[in-house]
């Protein structure tokens, strides 16, 4: 399905529920990824006249990374549909997590969108999070797993 024209994403177009719904198919228009999707793809938004969000749930979730679901799908396709680290997918068909450089936008809960490193499965995303996004700690963990002896420096105990 090809997306509808960009003019439909105009602010005046967002306000009317009738204009956001295709009369023939019953599908709703997402103003972020600019395509028609089935009604269950949209969440609740008490700020709209029909109480339904103008963005699909996927775009609403990806908004904190400043990307649309179409951009996510392009990134996923560029990775072959698998995690950038382990080359596997998530169990149960869950979407891969958007990984970004936390040092780029440390004061924000959101990403600027320019610091996205890739898409990761839950396990890999959790692993690098536990290693505090530190390349040095990841290297040391790899050396440890290879059985190489690490230097014996005194560990820092965190409280």
MMTF fields as JSON, N, C-alpha, C and O atoms, coordinates in Angstrom:
{
  "mmtfVersion": "1.0.0",
  "mmtfProducer": "UNKNOWN",
  "numBonds": 635,
  "numAtoms": 636,
  "numGroups": 159,
  "numChains": 1,
  "numModels": 1,
  "chainsPerModel": [1],
  "groupsPerChain": [159],
  "chainIdList": ["A"],
  "bondAtomList": [4, 2, 8, 6, 12, 10, 16, 14, 20, 18, 24, 22, 28, 26, 32, 30, 36, 34, 40, 38, 44, 42, 48, 46, 52, 50, 56, 54, 60, 58, 64, 62, 68, 66, 72, 70, 76, 74, 80, 78, 84, 82, 88, 86, 92, 90, 96, 94, 100, 98, 104, 102, 108, 106, 112, 110, 116, 114, 120, 118, 124, 122, 128, 126, 132, 130, 136, 134, 140, 138, 144, 142, 148, 146, 152, 150, 156, 154, 160, 158, 164, 162, 168, 166, 172, 170, 176, 174, 180, 178, 184, 182, 188, 186, 192, 190, 196, 194, 200, 198, 204, 202, 208, 206, 212, 210, 216, 214, 220, 218, 224, 222, 228, 226, 232, 230, 236, 234, 240, 238, 244, 242, 248, 246, 252, 250, 256, 254, 260, 258, 264, 262, 268, 266, 272, 270, 276, 274, 280, 278, 284, 282, 288, 286, 292, 290, 296, 294, 300, 298, 304, 302, 308, 306, 312, 310, 316, 314, 320, 318, 324, 322, 328, 326, 332, 330, 336, 334, 340, 338, 344, 342, 348, 346, 352, 350, 356, 354, 360, 358, 364, 362, 368, 366, 372, 370, 376, 374, 380, 378, 384, 382, 388, 386, 392, 390, 396, 394, 400, 398, 404, 402, 408, 406, 412, 410, 416, 414, 420, 418, 424, 422, 428, 426, 432, 430, 436, 434, 440, 438, 444, 442, 448, 446, 452, 450, 456, 454, 460, 458, 464, 462, 468, 466, 472, 470, 476, 474, 480, 478, 484, 482, 488, 486, 492, 490, 496, 494, 500, 498, 504, 502, 508, 506, 512, 510, 516, 514, 520, 518, 524, 522, 528, 526, 532, 530, 536, 534, 540, 538, 544, 542, 548, 546, 552, 550, 556, 554, 560, 558, 564, 562, 568, 566, 572, 570, 576, 574, 580, 578, 584, 582, 588, 586, 592, 590, 596, 594, 600, 598, 604, 602, 608, 606, 612, 610, 616, 614, 620, 618, 624, 622, 628, 626, 632, 630],
  "bondOrderList": [1, 1, 1, 1, 1, 1, 1, 1, 1, 1, 1, 1, 1, 1, 1, 1, 1, 1, 1, 1, 1, 1, 1, 1, 1, 1, 1, 1, 1, 1, 1, 1, 1, 1, 1, 1, 1, 1, 1, 1, 1, 1, 1, 1, 1, 1, 1, 1, 1, 1, 1, 1, 1, 1, 1, 1, 1, 1, 1, 1, 1, 1, 1, 1, 1, 1, 1, 1, 1, 1, 1, 1, 1, 1, 1, 1, 1, 1, 1, 1, 1, 1, 1, 1, 1, 1, 1, 1, 1, 1, 1, 1, 1, 1, 1, 1, 1, 1, 1, 1, 1, 1, 1, 1, 1, 1, 1, 1, 1, 1, 1, 1, 1, 1, 1, 1, 1, 1, 1, 1, 1, 1, 1, 1, 1, 1, 1, 1, 1, 1, 1, 1, 1, 1, 1, 1, 1, 1, 1, 1, 1, 1, 1, 1, 1, 1, 1, 1, 1, 1, 1, 1, 1, 1, 1, 1, 1, 1],
  "groupList": [{"groupName": "UNK", "atomNameList": ["N", "CA", "C", "O"], "elementList": ["N", "C", "C", "O"], "formalChargeList": [0, 0, 0, 0], "bondAtomList": [1, 0, 2, 1, 3, 2], "bondOrderList": [1, 1, 2], "singleLetterCode": "X", "chemCompType": "L-PEPTIDE LINKING"}],
  "groupTypeList": [0, 0, 0, 0, 0, 0, 0, 0, 0, 0, 0, 0, 0, 0, 0, 0, 0, 0, 0, 0, 0, 0, 0, 0, 0, 0, 0, 0, 0, 0, 0, 0, 0, 0, 0, 0, 0, 0, 0, 0, 0, 0, 0, 0, 0, 0, 0, 0, 0, 0, 0, 0, 0, 0, 0, 0, 0, 0, 0, 0, 0, 0, 0, 0, 0, 0, 0, 0, 0, 0, 0, 0, 0, 0, 0, 0, 0, 0, 0, 0, 0, 0, 0, 0, 0, 0, 0, 0, 0, 0, 0, 0, 0, 0, 0, 0, 0, 0, 0, 0, 0, 0, 0, 0, 0, 0, 0, 0, 0, 0, 0, 0, 0, 0, 0, 0, 0, 0, 0, 0, 0, 0, 0, 0, 0, 0, 0, 0, 0, 0, 0, 0, 0, 0, 0, 0, 0, 0, 0, 0, 0, 0, 0, 0, 0, 0, 0, 0, 0, 0, 0, 0, 0, 0, 0, 0, 0, 0, 0],
  "groupIdList": [1, 2, 3, 4, 5, 6, 7, 8, 9, 10, 11, 12, 13, 14, 15, 16, 17, 18, 19, 20, 21, 22, 23, 24, 25, 26, 27, 28, 29, 30, 31, 32, 33, 34, 35, 36, 37, 38, 39, 40, 41, 42, 43, 44, 45, 46, 47, 48, 49, 50, 51, 52, 53, 54, 55, 56, 57, 58, 59, 60, 61, 62, 63, 64, 65, 66, 67, 68, 69, 70, 71, 72, 73, 74, 75, 76, 77, 78, 79, 80, 81, 82, 83, 84, 85, 86, 87, 88, 89, 90, 91, 92, 93, 94, 95, 96, 97, 98, 99, 100, 101, 102, 103, 104, 105, 106, 107, 108, 109, 110, 111, 112, 113, 114, 115, 116, 117, 118, 119, 120, 121, 122, 123, 124, 125, 126, 127, 128, 129, 130, 131, 132, 133, 134, 135, 136, 137, 138, 139, 140, 141, 142, 143, 144, 145, 146, 147, 148, 149, 150, 151, 152, 153, 154, 155, 156, 157, 158, 159],
  "secStructList": [7, 7, 7, 7, 7, 4, 4, 4, 4, 1, 2, 2, 2, 2, 6, 7, 6, 6, 6, 6, 5, 7, 6, 6, 6, 7, 7, 3, 3, 3, 6, 6, 6, 6, 3, 3, 3, 7, 4, 4, 4, 3, 3, 3, 7, 6, 6, 1, 6, 6, 1, 3, 3, 3, 3, 3, 2, 2, 2, 2, 2, 2, 4, 4, 4, 6, 7, 7, 2, 2, 2, 2, 2, 2, 2, 2, 2, 2, 6, 6, 6, 1, 7, 6, 6, 6, 7, 7, 7, 7, 4, 4, 4, 7, 7, 7, 3, 3, 3, 3, 7, 6, 6, 6, 6, 6, 6, 7, 1, 1, 7, 7, 1, 1, 7, 3, 3, 3, 3, 3, 7, 2, 2, 2, 2, 2, 2, 2, 2, 2, 6, 6, 6, 7, 2, 2, 2, 2, 2, 2, 2, 2, 2, 2, 2, 2, 6, 7, 7, 7, 7, 7, 7, 7, 7, 7, 7, 7, 7],
  "xCoordList": [0.849, 0.0, 0.89, 1.813, 0.623, 1.402, 0.825, -0.391, 1.69, 1.193, 0.401, 0.616, -0.508, -1.294, -0.401, 0.687, -0.838, -0.019, 0.313, -0.439, 1.458, 1.934, 0.97, 0.949, 0.181, -0.717, -1.707, -2.255, -1.95, -2.915, -2.398, -3.177, -1.1, -0.54, -0.588, -0.104, -1.157, -1.246, -2.057, -2.942, -1.753, -2.407, -3.925, -4.623, -4.454, -5.904, -6.507, -7.662, -5.725, -6.213, -6.277, -7.1, -5.407, -5.346, -6.599, -6.963, -7.252, -8.317, -9.607, -10.369, -9.878, -11.142, -11.004, -10.241, -11.752, -11.707, -12.189, -11.676, -13.168, -13.698, -12.624, -12.525, -11.829, -10.795, -9.637, -8.875, -9.492, -8.41, -8.819, -8.001, -10.052, -10.525, -10.926, -11.668, -10.432, -10.797, -12.187, -12.384, -13.147, -14.541, -14.7, -15.555, -13.902, -14.028, -13.492, -14.139, -12.311, -11.662, -11.837, -11.675, -12.167, -12.268, -10.915, -10.833, -9.844, -8.503, -8.288, -8.885, -7.415, -7.125, -5.761, -4.888, -5.6, -4.381, -3.448, -3.853, -2.2, -1.179, -0.448, 0.107, -0.445, 0.186, 1.704, 2.382, 2.251, 3.707, 4.292, 5.169, 3.81, 4.349, 3.57, 3.926, 2.51, 1.701, 1.243, 1.548, 0.5, -0.128, -1.392, -1.567, -2.263, -3.498, -3.232, -2.573, -3.751, -3.561, -4.889, -5.792, -5.025, -6.261, -6.49, -5.523, -7.738, -8.038, -7.353, -6.98, -7.168, -6.479, -5.023, -4.404, -4.474, -3.092, -2.942, -1.823, -4.062, -4.045, -4.441, -5.306, -3.799, -4.105, -5.057, -5.558, -5.289, -6.199, -5.47, -4.31, -6.156, -5.638, -6.825, -7.62, -6.948, -8.076, -8.06, -9.031, -6.97, -6.878, -7.471, -7.541, -7.895, -8.48, -9.997, -10.533, -10.682, -12.144, -12.758, -13.813, -12.097, -12.645, -11.94, -12.205, -11.042, -10.307, -9.348, -8.94, -8.99, -8.046, -6.836, -6.972, -5.649, -4.413, -4.289, -4.772, -3.645, -3.447, -2.214, -1.983, -1.409, -0.263, -0.558, -1.227, -0.068, -0.232, 0.601, 1.503, 0.302, 0.994, 2.496, 3.295, 2.873, 4.296, 5.0, 6.069, 4.403, 5.015, 5.023, 5.982, 3.967, 3.909, 5.035, 5.646, 5.31, 6.392, 7.77, 8.702, 7.901, 9.19, 9.462, 10.572, 8.462, 8.614, 9.751, 10.391, 10.018, 11.102, 12.479, 13.472, 12.528, 13.775, 13.778, 14.723, 12.72, 12.572, 12.645, 13.235, 12.032, 11.918, 10.476, 9.756, 10.07, 8.742, 8.851, 9.951, 7.709, 7.732, 8.313, 8.917, 8.141, 8.75, 10.274, 10.956, 10.807, 12.258, 12.768, 13.843, 11.99, 12.334, 12.389, 13.328, 11.379, 11.323, 12.489, 13.012, 12.903, 14.063, 15.334, 16.162, 15.483, 16.642, 16.638, 17.673, 15.469, 15.339, 15.709, 16.404, 15.246, 15.558, 17.058, 17.633, 17.699, 19.138, 19.954, 21.087, 19.373, 20.035, 19.609, 19.991, 18.843, 18.39, 17.313, 17.073, 16.653, 15.564, 16.017, 15.216, 17.299, 17.847, 18.614, 18.908, 18.929, 19.71, 21.079, 21.701, 21.534, 22.82, 24.002, 25.084, 23.808, 24.906, 24.891, 25.855, 23.816, 23.789, 23.202, 23.281, 22.615, 22.015, 20.829, 20.562, 20.115, 18.907, 17.722, 17.896, 16.535, 15.337, 14.879, 15.348, 13.983, 13.394, 12.439, 11.807, 12.334, 11.364, 9.957, 9.735, 9.026, 7.635, 7.333, 6.257, 8.258, 8.009, 8.048, 7.594, 8.585, 8.697, 9.577, 10.503, 9.291, 10.115, 11.487, 11.642, 12.471, 13.814, 13.854, 13.146, 14.687, 14.809, 15.688, 16.66, 15.336, 16.153, 17.275, 17.021, 18.513, 19.663, 20.262, 20.481, 20.524, 21.134, 22.23, 22.277, 23.105, 24.228, 23.701, 23.314, 23.688, 23.148, 23.988, 23.491, 25.242, 26.091, 25.767, 26.113, 25.105, 24.751, 23.683, 23.755, 22.716, 21.574, 21.369, 20.283, 22.361, 22.249, 21.202, 20.67, 20.891, 19.933, 18.5, 17.567, 18.313, 16.973, 16.594, 17.45, 15.31, 14.796, 14.679, 14.591, 14.677, 14.511, 15.865, 16.862, 15.866, 17.039, 16.85, 15.723, 17.943, 17.852, 17.54, 17.161, 17.7, 17.456, 18.721, 18.765, 19.753, 21.014, 21.988, 23.01, 21.681, 22.618, 22.147, 22.596, 21.253, 20.772, 21.862, 22.356, 22.23, 23.303, 22.774, 23.46, 21.562, 21.005, 19.842, 19.393, 19.36, 18.265, 18.819, 19.566, 18.439, 18.967, 17.842, 16.756, 18.124, 17.171, 17.177, 18.059, 16.204, 16.078, 17.342, 17.831, 17.866, 19.039, 20.268, 20.948, 20.552, 21.733, 21.561, 22.509, 20.362, 20.1, 20.287, 20.869, 19.797, 19.946, 21.412, 21.894, 22.116, 23.524, 24.368, 25.138, 24.235, 25.07, 24.623, 25.422, 23.362, 22.887, 23.536, 23.955, 23.618, 24.268, 25.763, 26.376, 26.345, 27.759, 27.931, 28.994, 26.869, 26.855, 27.319, 27.974, 26.979, 27.345, 28.841, 29.258, 29.641, 31.081, 31.768, 31.702, 32.433, 33.181, 34.303, 34.612, 34.909, 35.98, 35.455, 36.078, 34.313, 33.753, 33.343, 33.518, 32.804, 32.437, 33.672, 33.627, 34.776, 36.025, 36.558, 37.022, 36.48, 36.952, 36.083, 36.594, 34.784, 33.889, 34.215, 34.199, 34.511, 34.877, 36.174, 36.275, 37.159, 38.422, 38.177, 38.747, 37.348, 36.994, 36.368, 36.728, 35.428, 34.761, 35.7, 35.506, 36.712, 37.704, 38.673, 39.474, 38.608, 39.489, 40.813, 41.704, 40.956, 42.2, 42.233, 41.199, 43.417, 43.583, 43.499, 44.203, 42.644, 42.53, 43.494, 43.844, 43.919, 44.793, 44.046, 42.819, 44.768, 44.167, 44.081, 44.717, 43.316, 43.158, 42.028, 41.137, 42.089, 41.103, 39.762, 39.67, 38.719, 37.401, 36.825, 37.089, 36.056, 35.346, 33.976, 33.226, 33.672, 32.371, 31.398, 31.62, 30.3, 29.28, 28.208, 27.864, 27.686, 26.688, 25.306, 24.388],
  "yCoordList": [-1.178, 0.0, 1.234, 1.337, 2.147, 3.375, 4.403, 4.483, 5.191, 6.209, 7.284, 7.543, 7.897, 9.003, 10.237, 10.26, 11.251, 12.459, 13.156, 13.07, 13.848, 14.544, 15.622, 15.929, 16.201, 17.272, 16.78, 17.582, 15.487, 14.965, 14.996, 14.852, 15.18, 15.251, 16.666, 16.899, 17.596, 18.982, 19.061, 18.238, 20.05, 20.194, 20.247, 19.672, 20.928, 21.023, 19.654, 19.386, 18.808, 17.477, 16.579, 15.666, 16.834, 16.018, 16.171, 15.243, 17.303, 17.613, 16.852, 16.639, 16.438, 15.798, 14.287, 13.772, 13.582, 12.12, 11.565, 10.551, 12.221, 11.73, 11.787, 10.886, 12.837, 12.986, 12.021, 11.744, 11.511, 10.58, 9.133, 8.231, 8.891, 7.539, 7.375, 8.193, 6.318, 6.022, 5.403, 4.342, 6.043, 5.589, 4.2, 3.431, 3.869, 2.575, 1.419, 0.378, 1.599, 0.483, 0.546, -0.465, 1.725, 1.885, 2.059, 2.167, 2.086, 2.263, 3.716, 4.624, 3.918, 5.257, 5.715, 4.905, 7.019, 7.647, 7.962, 8.622, 7.499, 7.849, 9.074, 9.05, 10.149, 11.388, 11.345, 12.246, 10.321, 10.209, 9.416, 9.909, 8.195, 7.392, 7.601, 7.063, 8.386, 8.799, 7.624, 7.54, 6.723, 5.621, 5.197, 5.477, 4.525, 4.016, 2.678, 1.808, 2.521, 1.296, 0.883, 1.71, -0.388, -0.834, -0.11, 0.229, 0.131, 0.854, 0.309, 1.107, -1.026, -1.504, -1.052, -1.227, -0.475, 0.007, 1.323, 1.795, 1.919, 3.226, 3.128, 2.335, 3.939, 3.97, 5.1, 5.819, 5.234, 6.246, 7.572, 7.608, 8.652, 9.995, 10.876, 11.245, 11.212, 12.012, 13.44, 14.175, 13.842, 15.194, 15.345, 16.458, 14.253, 14.348, 14.243, 13.738, 14.723, 14.749, 13.351, 13.171, 12.366, 11.004, 10.107, 8.906, 10.684, 9.983, 8.914, 8.02, 9.008, 8.069, 8.856, 9.901, 8.344, 9.03, 9.202, 8.366, 10.279, 10.53, 9.809, 9.779, 9.221, 8.405, 6.955, 6.677, 6.035, 4.623, 4.333, 5.1, 3.247, 2.938, 2.752, 3.114, 2.189, 1.989, 3.335, 3.534, 4.271, 5.602, 6.353, 7.06, 6.202, 6.871, 6.363, 7.147, 5.066, 4.491, 4.885, 5.046, 5.041, 5.398, 6.901, 7.341, 7.683, 9.146, 9.576, 10.595, 8.826, 9.224, 9.059, 9.586, 8.321, 8.189, 9.08, 9.05, 9.87, 10.78, 10.064, 10.57, 8.87, 8.163, 7.671, 7.517, 7.431, 6.889, 5.383, 4.833, 4.725, 3.28, 2.934, 1.873, 3.802, 3.557, 3.6, 2.779, 4.558, 4.637, 3.425, 2.9, 2.984, 1.778, 0.574, -0.22, 0.445, -0.679, -0.66, -1.716, 0.524, 0.637, 0.193, -0.516, 0.608, 0.216, -1.292, -1.948, -1.832, -3.275, -4.031, -5.045, -3.536, -4.17, -4.111, -5.078, -2.977, -2.828, -3.802, -4.138, -4.255, -5.223, -6.652, -7.583, -6.833, -8.17, -8.72, -9.928, -7.839, -8.258, -8.889, -9.492, -8.752, -9.39, -8.384, -7.271, -8.797, -7.989, -7.678, -8.537, -6.465, -6.036, -6.735, -6.805, -7.251, -7.905, -9.418, -9.977, -10.086, -11.554, -12.151, -13.361, -11.312, -11.737, -12.682, -13.524, -12.539, -13.317, -12.369, -11.151, -12.924, -12.121, -12.324, -13.236, -11.495, -11.653, -12.837, -13.126, -13.513, -14.598, -14.015, -12.888, -14.763, -14.328, -13.211, -12.617, -12.903, -11.881, -10.446, -9.539, -10.219, -8.853, -8.011, -8.523, -6.729, -5.812, -5.687, -5.831, -5.422, -5.173, -3.777, -2.872, -3.615, -2.337, -1.376, -1.785, -0.102, 0.939, 1.283, 1.728, 1.076, 1.391, 2.708, 2.913, 3.598, 4.88, 5.212, 4.661, 6.11, 6.53, 7.469, 8.601, 7.0, 7.787, 9.021, 9.963, 9.025, 10.187, 11.341, 12.487, 11.05, 12.1, 13.024, 14.242, 12.462, 13.224, 12.924, 12.482, 13.146, 12.721, 13.459, 12.888, 14.708, 15.467, 15.146, 15.564, 14.436, 14.176, 12.718, 11.833, 12.487, 11.128, 10.639, 9.436, 11.573, 11.249, 11.232, 11.742, 10.638, 10.652, 11.752, 12.065, 12.328, 13.341, 12.697, 13.385, 11.388, 10.672, 10.47, 9.61, 11.259, 11.142, 10.168, 9.818, 9.734, 8.884, 7.428, 6.682, 7.03, 5.648, 4.754, 4.975, 3.731, 2.823, 1.612, 1.053, 1.206, 0.032, -0.529, 0.065, -1.682, -2.378, -3.634, -4.391, -3.847, -4.971, -5.821, -5.324, -7.113, -7.987, -7.634, -6.917, -8.136, -7.827, -8.23, -7.471, -9.416, -9.901, -9.026, -8.654, -8.699, -7.871, -6.448, -5.856, -5.908, -4.563, -4.519, -3.574, -5.534, -5.615, -5.799, -5.191, -6.641, -6.912, -5.643, -5.35, -4.884, -3.682, -2.625, -1.788, -2.657, -1.753, -2.077, -1.181, -3.381, -3.789, -3.489, -3.282, -3.466, -3.095, -1.594, -1.123, -0.851, 0.613, 1.233, 2.275, 0.594, 1.087, 1.361, 2.225, 0.632, 0.851, -0.153, -1.362, 0.367, -0.494, -1.216, -2.37, -0.535, -1.145, -2.341, -3.402, -2.159, -3.282, -4.426, -5.592, -4.112, -5.159, -5.928, -7.153, -5.227, -5.88, -6.771, -7.886, -6.254, -7.042, -8.283, -9.353, -8.146, -9.294, -10.324, -11.527, -9.855, -10.758, -11.5, -12.707, -10.783, -11.42, -12.464, -13.554, -12.135, -13.061, -14.338, -15.447, -14.165, -15.322, -16.153, -17.361, -15.526, -16.268, -17.023, -17.824, -16.777, -17.459, -16.77, -17.312, -15.59, -14.842, -14.255, -13.883, -14.177, -13.642, -12.119, -11.46, -11.587, -10.138, -9.652, -10.399, -8.405, -7.859, -7.827, -7.743, -7.894, -8.018, -6.685, -6.494, -5.787, -4.513, -4.643, -5.482, -3.823, -3.862, -3.377, -2.272, -4.191, -3.774, -2.64, -2.542, -1.81, -0.747, -1.295, -1.796, -1.191, -1.675, -0.521, 0.521, -0.735, 0.304, 0.004, -1.151, 1.066, 0.881, 1.034, 0.895],
  "zCoordList": [0.0, 0.0, 0.0, 0.808, -0.88, -0.948, 0.01, 0.179, 0.64, 1.564, 0.834, -0.35, 1.558, 1.008, 0.9, 1.475, 0.181, 0.002, 1.319, 2.29, 1.334, 2.536, 3.013, 4.205, 2.132, 2.563, 3.593, 4.351, 3.642, 4.609, 6.037, 6.979, 6.21, 7.552, 8.123, 9.231, 7.393, 7.851, 9.14, 9.377, 9.967, 11.27, 11.151, 11.986, 10.126, 9.97, 9.671, 10.002, 9.051, 8.708, 9.936, 9.995, 10.926, 12.133, 12.992, 13.714, 12.927, 13.868, 13.624, 14.567, 12.41, 12.093, 11.999, 11.182, 12.845, 12.843, 11.518, 11.042, 10.92, 9.64, 8.56, 7.727, 8.576, 7.557, 7.792, 6.866, 8.998, 9.297, 9.053, 9.232, 8.651, 8.416, 6.956, 6.413, 6.327, 4.942, 4.952, 5.545, 4.313, 4.322, 3.703, 4.141, 2.704, 2.032, 2.859, 2.971, 3.439, 4.15, 5.659, 6.342, 6.193, 7.638, 8.307, 9.531, 7.502, 8.061, 8.436, 7.857, 9.425, 9.93, 9.436, 9.128, 9.367, 8.873, 10.027, 10.984, 9.956, 10.95, 10.43, 9.332, 11.214, 10.774, 10.897, 10.404, 11.54, 11.651, 10.482, 9.773, 10.283, 9.175, 7.883, 6.834, 7.972, 6.832, 5.968, 4.778, 6.611, 5.89, 6.618, 7.804, 5.898, 6.477, 7.148, 6.58, 8.364, 9.139, 9.758, 9.884, 10.149, 10.79, 12.122, 12.805, 12.5, 13.748, 15.008, 15.868, 15.161, 16.373, 16.489, 17.538, 15.423, 15.443, 16.205, 16.41, 16.627, 17.269, 18.73, 19.1, 19.554, 20.976, 21.333, 20.468, 22.622, 23.144, 23.308, 23.716, 22.988, 23.209, 23.584, 22.719, 24.846, 25.32, 24.796, 24.974, 24.152, 23.615, 22.219, 21.699, 21.608, 20.267, 20.363, 21.35, 19.332, 19.356, 19.448, 20.057, 18.843, 18.876, 19.891, 19.945, 20.699, 21.766, 21.235, 21.977, 19.953, 19.358, 18.88, 18.243, 19.192, 18.84, 17.331, 16.568, 16.902, 15.475, 14.948, 13.739, 15.858, 15.453, 15.799, 16.794, 14.992, 15.328, 16.584, 16.921, 17.262, 18.508, 18.302, 19.165, 17.162, 16.894, 16.762, 17.34, 15.998, 15.847, 17.175, 17.483, 17.956, 19.256, 20.159, 20.886, 20.116, 20.916, 20.41, 21.199, 19.108, 18.516, 18.573, 18.274, 18.952, 18.981, 19.893, 19.633, 20.953, 21.86, 21.22, 21.721, 20.105, 19.357, 18.115, 17.327, 17.943, 16.807, 15.465, 14.511, 15.4, 14.134, 13.98, 14.967, 12.748, 12.483, 12.306, 12.249, 12.221, 12.019, 10.65, 10.492, 9.663, 8.351, 8.438, 7.826, 9.197, 9.38, 10.157, 9.867, 11.145, 11.897, 10.956, 11.01, 10.096, 9.16, 8.18, 7.823, 7.741, 6.848, 7.57, 6.998, 8.813, 9.61, 9.831, 9.718, 10.146, 10.346, 9.071, 9.124, 7.936, 6.65, 6.37, 5.87, 6.689, 6.451, 7.305, 6.958, 8.426, 9.31, 8.985, 9.693, 7.95, 7.582, 8.494, 8.513, 9.258, 10.138, 11.44, 12.153, 11.752, 12.958, 13.816, 13.38, 15.036, 15.975, 15.378, 14.753, 15.572, 15.017, 15.686, 15.104, 16.898, 17.603, 17.395, 16.871, 17.797, 17.776, 16.501, 16.289, 15.653, 14.386, 14.57, 13.713, 15.699, 15.964, 16.116, 16.158, 16.196, 16.436, 17.873, 18.553, 18.326, 19.652, 19.647, 18.631, 20.767, 20.914, 20.872, 21.316, 20.351, 20.336, 19.364, 19.43, 18.454, 17.455, 17.963, 17.267, 19.17, 19.687, 18.784, 18.156, 18.719, 17.93, 18.563, 19.776, 17.736, 18.247, 18.858, 18.416, 19.875, 20.585, 19.794, 19.16, 19.837, 19.215, 20.188, 21.308, 19.756, 20.6, 20.125, 18.931, 21.083, 20.735, 21.728, 22.829, 21.333, 22.164, 23.244, 22.955, 24.479, 25.585, 25.905, 26.522, 25.498, 25.755, 24.826, 25.113, 23.713, 22.75, 23.337, 23.171, 24.006, 24.526, 26.011, 26.388, 26.86, 28.254, 29.079, 30.03, 28.745, 29.532, 29.139, 29.825, 28.084, 27.584, 27.796, 27.81, 27.959, 27.964, 26.519, 26.274, 25.566, 24.163, 23.47, 23.982, 22.309, 21.464, 20.42, 20.035, 19.972, 18.922, 17.572, 16.625, 17.489, 16.241, 15.425, 14.545, 15.713, 14.97, 15.629, 15.038, 16.833, 17.572, 17.661, 18.531, 16.772, 16.776, 16.209, 15.103, 16.992, 16.578, 15.836, 14.98, 16.158, 15.5, 16.289, 17.268, 15.852, 16.518, 17.167, 16.548, 18.431, 19.193, 19.768, 20.067, 19.916, 20.597, 22.082, 22.553, 22.803, 24.227, 24.993, 25.831, 24.706, 25.443, 25.22, 26.177, 23.976, 23.682, 24.213, 24.729, 24.086, 24.596, 26.11, 26.642, 26.793, 28.249, 28.629, 29.585, 27.876, 28.181, 28.09, 29.005, 26.997, 26.901, 27.901, 28.322, 28.279, 29.325, 30.662, 31.394, 30.977, 32.227, 32.204, 33.252, 31.017, 30.886, 30.701, 30.296, 31.002, 31.014, 29.699, 29.697, 28.585, 27.247, 27.127, 26.355, 27.885, 27.894, 26.973, 27.195, 25.928, 25.012, 25.768, 25.471, 26.74, 27.523, 28.328, 28.35, 28.984, 29.752, 28.832, 29.186, 27.661, 26.705, 26.256, 26.141, 26.0, 25.599, 26.714, 26.474, 27.938, 29.079, 29.269, 29.6, 29.064, 29.166, 28.081, 28.343, 26.866, 25.773, 26.101, 25.879, 26.625, 27.024, 28.108, 28.069, 29.05, 30.122, 29.547, 29.941, 28.614, 28.023, 27.16, 27.023, 26.58, 25.792, 26.696, 26.213, 27.997, 28.934, 29.137, 29.792, 28.587, 28.765, 30.17, 30.725, 30.728, 32.073, 32.038, 31.273, 32.863, 32.976, 34.049, 34.962, 33.937, 34.961, 36.294, 36.325, 37.347, 38.668, 39.393, 40.43, 38.862, 39.554, 40.591, 40.459, 41.584, 42.653, 42.13, 41.597, 42.277, 41.78, 42.623, 43.821, 41.995, 42.691, 43.083, 42.245, 44.354, 44.826, 44.806, 45.421, 44.076, 44.009, 45.029, 45.277, 45.618, 46.652, 46.22, 47.028]
}
